[in-house]
Short mmCIF file of C-alpha atoms and ligand atoms in Angstrom, two decimals:
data_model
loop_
_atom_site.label_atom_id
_atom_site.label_comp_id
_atom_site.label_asym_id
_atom_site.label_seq_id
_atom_site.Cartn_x
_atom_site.Cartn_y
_atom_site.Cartn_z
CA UNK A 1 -14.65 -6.28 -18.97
CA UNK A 2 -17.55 -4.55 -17.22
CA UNK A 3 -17.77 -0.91 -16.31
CA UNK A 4 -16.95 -1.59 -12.71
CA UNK A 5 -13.92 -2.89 -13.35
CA UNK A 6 -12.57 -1.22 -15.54
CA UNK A 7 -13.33 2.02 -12.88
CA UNK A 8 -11.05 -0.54 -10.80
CA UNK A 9 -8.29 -0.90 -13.22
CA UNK A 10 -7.98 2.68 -13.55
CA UNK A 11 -5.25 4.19 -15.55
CA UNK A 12 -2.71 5.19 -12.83
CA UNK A 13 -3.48 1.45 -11.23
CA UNK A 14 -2.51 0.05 -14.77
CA UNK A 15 0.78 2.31 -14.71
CA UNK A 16 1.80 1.48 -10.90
CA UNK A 17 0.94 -2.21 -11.68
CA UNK A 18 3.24 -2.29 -14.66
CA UNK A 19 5.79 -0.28 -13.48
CA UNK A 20 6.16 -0.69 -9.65
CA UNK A 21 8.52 2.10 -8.13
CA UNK A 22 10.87 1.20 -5.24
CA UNK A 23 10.73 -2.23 -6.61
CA UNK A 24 14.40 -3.55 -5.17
CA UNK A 25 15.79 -5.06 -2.10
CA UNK A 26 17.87 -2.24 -0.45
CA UNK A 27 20.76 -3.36 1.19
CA UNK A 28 20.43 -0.80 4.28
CA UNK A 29 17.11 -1.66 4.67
CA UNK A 30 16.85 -2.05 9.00
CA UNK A 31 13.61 -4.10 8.81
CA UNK A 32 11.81 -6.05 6.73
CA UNK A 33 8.47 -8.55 6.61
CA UNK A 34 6.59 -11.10 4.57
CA UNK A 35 3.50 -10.54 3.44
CA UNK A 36 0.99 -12.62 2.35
CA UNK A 37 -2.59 -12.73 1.04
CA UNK A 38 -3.43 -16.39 0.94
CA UNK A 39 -6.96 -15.36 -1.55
CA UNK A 40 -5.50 -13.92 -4.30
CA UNK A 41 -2.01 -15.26 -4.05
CA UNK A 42 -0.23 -12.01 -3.25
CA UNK A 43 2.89 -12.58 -1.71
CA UNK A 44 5.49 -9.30 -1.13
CA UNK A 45 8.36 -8.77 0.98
CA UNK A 46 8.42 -4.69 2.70
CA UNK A 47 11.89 -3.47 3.28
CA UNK A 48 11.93 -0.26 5.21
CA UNK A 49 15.38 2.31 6.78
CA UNK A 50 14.35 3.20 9.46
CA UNK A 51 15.91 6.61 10.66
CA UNK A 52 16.31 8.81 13.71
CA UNK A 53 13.02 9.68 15.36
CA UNK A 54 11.40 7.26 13.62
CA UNK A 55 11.55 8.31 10.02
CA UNK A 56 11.00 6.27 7.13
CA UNK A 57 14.34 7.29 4.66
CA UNK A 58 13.43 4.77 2.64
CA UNK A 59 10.95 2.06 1.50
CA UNK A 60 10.55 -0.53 -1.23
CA UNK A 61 9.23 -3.82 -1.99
CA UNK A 62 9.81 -6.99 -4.25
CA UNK A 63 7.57 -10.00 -4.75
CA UNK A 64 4.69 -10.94 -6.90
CA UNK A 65 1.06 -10.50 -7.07
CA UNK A 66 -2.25 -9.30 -8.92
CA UNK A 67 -2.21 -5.96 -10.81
CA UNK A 68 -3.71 -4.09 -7.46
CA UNK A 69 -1.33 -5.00 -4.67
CA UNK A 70 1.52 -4.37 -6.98
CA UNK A 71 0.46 -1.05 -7.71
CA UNK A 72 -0.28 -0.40 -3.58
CA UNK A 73 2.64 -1.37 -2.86
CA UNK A 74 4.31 0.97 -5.47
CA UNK A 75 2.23 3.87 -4.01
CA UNK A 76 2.82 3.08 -0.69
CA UNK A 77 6.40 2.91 -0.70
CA UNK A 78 6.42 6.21 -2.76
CA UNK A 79 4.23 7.80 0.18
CA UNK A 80 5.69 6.35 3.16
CA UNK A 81 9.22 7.80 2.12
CA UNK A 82 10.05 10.36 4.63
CA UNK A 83 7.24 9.95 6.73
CA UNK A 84 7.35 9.11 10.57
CA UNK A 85 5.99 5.04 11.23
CA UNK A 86 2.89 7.07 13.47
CA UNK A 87 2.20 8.81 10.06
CA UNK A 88 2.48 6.05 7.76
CA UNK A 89 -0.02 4.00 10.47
CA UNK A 90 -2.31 7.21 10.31
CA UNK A 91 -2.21 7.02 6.43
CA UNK A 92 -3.16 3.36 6.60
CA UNK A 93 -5.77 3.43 8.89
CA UNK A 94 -7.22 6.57 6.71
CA UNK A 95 -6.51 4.33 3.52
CA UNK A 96 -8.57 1.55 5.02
CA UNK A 97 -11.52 3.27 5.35
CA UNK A 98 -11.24 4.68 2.07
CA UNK A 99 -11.62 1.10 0.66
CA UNK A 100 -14.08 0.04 3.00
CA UNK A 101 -15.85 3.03 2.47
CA UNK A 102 -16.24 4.58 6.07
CA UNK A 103 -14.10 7.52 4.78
CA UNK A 104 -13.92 8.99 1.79
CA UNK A 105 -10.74 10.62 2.55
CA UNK A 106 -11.65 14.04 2.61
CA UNK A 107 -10.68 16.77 5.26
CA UNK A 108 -8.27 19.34 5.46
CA UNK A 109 -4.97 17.97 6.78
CA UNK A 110 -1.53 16.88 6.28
CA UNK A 111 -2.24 13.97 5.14
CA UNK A 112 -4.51 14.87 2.11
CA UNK A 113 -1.98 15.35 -0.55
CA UNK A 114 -1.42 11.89 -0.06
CA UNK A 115 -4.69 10.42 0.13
CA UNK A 116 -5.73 12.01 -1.92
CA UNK A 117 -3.59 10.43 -4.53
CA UNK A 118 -4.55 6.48 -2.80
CA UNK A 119 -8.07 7.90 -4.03
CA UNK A 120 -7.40 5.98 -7.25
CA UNK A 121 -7.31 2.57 -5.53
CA UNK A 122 -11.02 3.32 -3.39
CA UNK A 123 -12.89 1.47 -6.30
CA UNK A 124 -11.75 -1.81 -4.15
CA UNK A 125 -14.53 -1.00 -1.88
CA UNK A 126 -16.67 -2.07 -4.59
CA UNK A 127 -15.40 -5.88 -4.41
CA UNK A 128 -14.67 -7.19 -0.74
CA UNK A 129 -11.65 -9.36 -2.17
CA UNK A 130 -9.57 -7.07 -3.19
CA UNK A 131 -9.90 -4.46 -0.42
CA UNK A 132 -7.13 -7.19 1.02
CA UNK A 133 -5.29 -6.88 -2.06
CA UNK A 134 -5.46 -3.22 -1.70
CA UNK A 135 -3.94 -3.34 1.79
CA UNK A 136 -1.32 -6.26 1.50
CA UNK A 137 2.08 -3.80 1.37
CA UNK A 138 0.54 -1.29 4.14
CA UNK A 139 -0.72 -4.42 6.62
CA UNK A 140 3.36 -5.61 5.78
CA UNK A 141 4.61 -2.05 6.37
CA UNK A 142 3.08 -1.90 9.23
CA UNK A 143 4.06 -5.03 10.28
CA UNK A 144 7.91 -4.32 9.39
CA UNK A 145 7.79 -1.07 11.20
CA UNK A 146 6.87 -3.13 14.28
CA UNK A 147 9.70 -5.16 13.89
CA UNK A 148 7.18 -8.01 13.19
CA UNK A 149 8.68 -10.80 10.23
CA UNK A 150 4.99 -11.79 8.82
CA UNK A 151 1.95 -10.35 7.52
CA UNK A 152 -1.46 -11.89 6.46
CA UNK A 153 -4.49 -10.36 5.24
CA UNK A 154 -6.16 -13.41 7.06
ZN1 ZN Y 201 -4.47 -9.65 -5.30
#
């Protein structure tokens, strides 16, 4: 394995990958939606309870897929939890551009506890492929929050 990757497969990726929190089907979940990254072969399912005003009370995921979007999705359900859907999209459209690398995800905010923790995953930028790997569970968040069934990275 080359240096680059393994900066990709860092530890806490590993450790999310293995051990995916939230990984369950809630059974008072109020939305839910497919998603699906036909490249890699990630395929996860988003459940999300929706609460008053908007809040996420709780999130989680099952499905299958490469090391990387198991370990999003672990973090992202972890992060989402208790935030408002307008937060959670602000957190992916910051998260994005971490892995593009049009933001490094610095700036003093709200929000930086928590990306600063997605830093971890930013070696995607590095490979194009897996930025979508990256974003699978928050594109299918996203899409769930909306009220939407399917997501695709395509
Ligand atoms: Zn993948």
């Amino acid at each position: 394995m080359d240096e680059d990757l393994r900066d990709l497969y860092q530890e806490v990726i590993l450790d999310h990958g293995k051990n995916p929190r939230n990984f369950r089907h809630p059974e008072d979940a109020t939305c839910e939606a497919h998603g699906n990254n036909p490249l890699c072969g990630d395929r996860l399912t988003v459940y999300l309870k929706l609460g008053k005003d908007k809040v996420i009370e709780d999130a989680a995921f099952e499905g299958r897929g490469c090391a990387i979007s198991v370990a999003s999705a672990s973090m992202m359900t972890d992060i989402v939890k208790g935030k408002t859907v307008a937060e959670a999209e602000e957190l992916f459209d910051r998260f994005h551009k971490m892995c593009t690398g049009e933001d490094e995800g610095t700036g003093a905010d709200e929000l930086e506890d928590e990306l600063e923790k997605l830093k971890v995953m930013s070696g995607v930028r590095q490979f194009p492929m897996r930025v979508k790997c990256a974003t699978l569970a928050w594109h299918t968040m996203n899409a769930a929050a909306h009220g939407e069934q399917k997501a695709t990275t395509e």
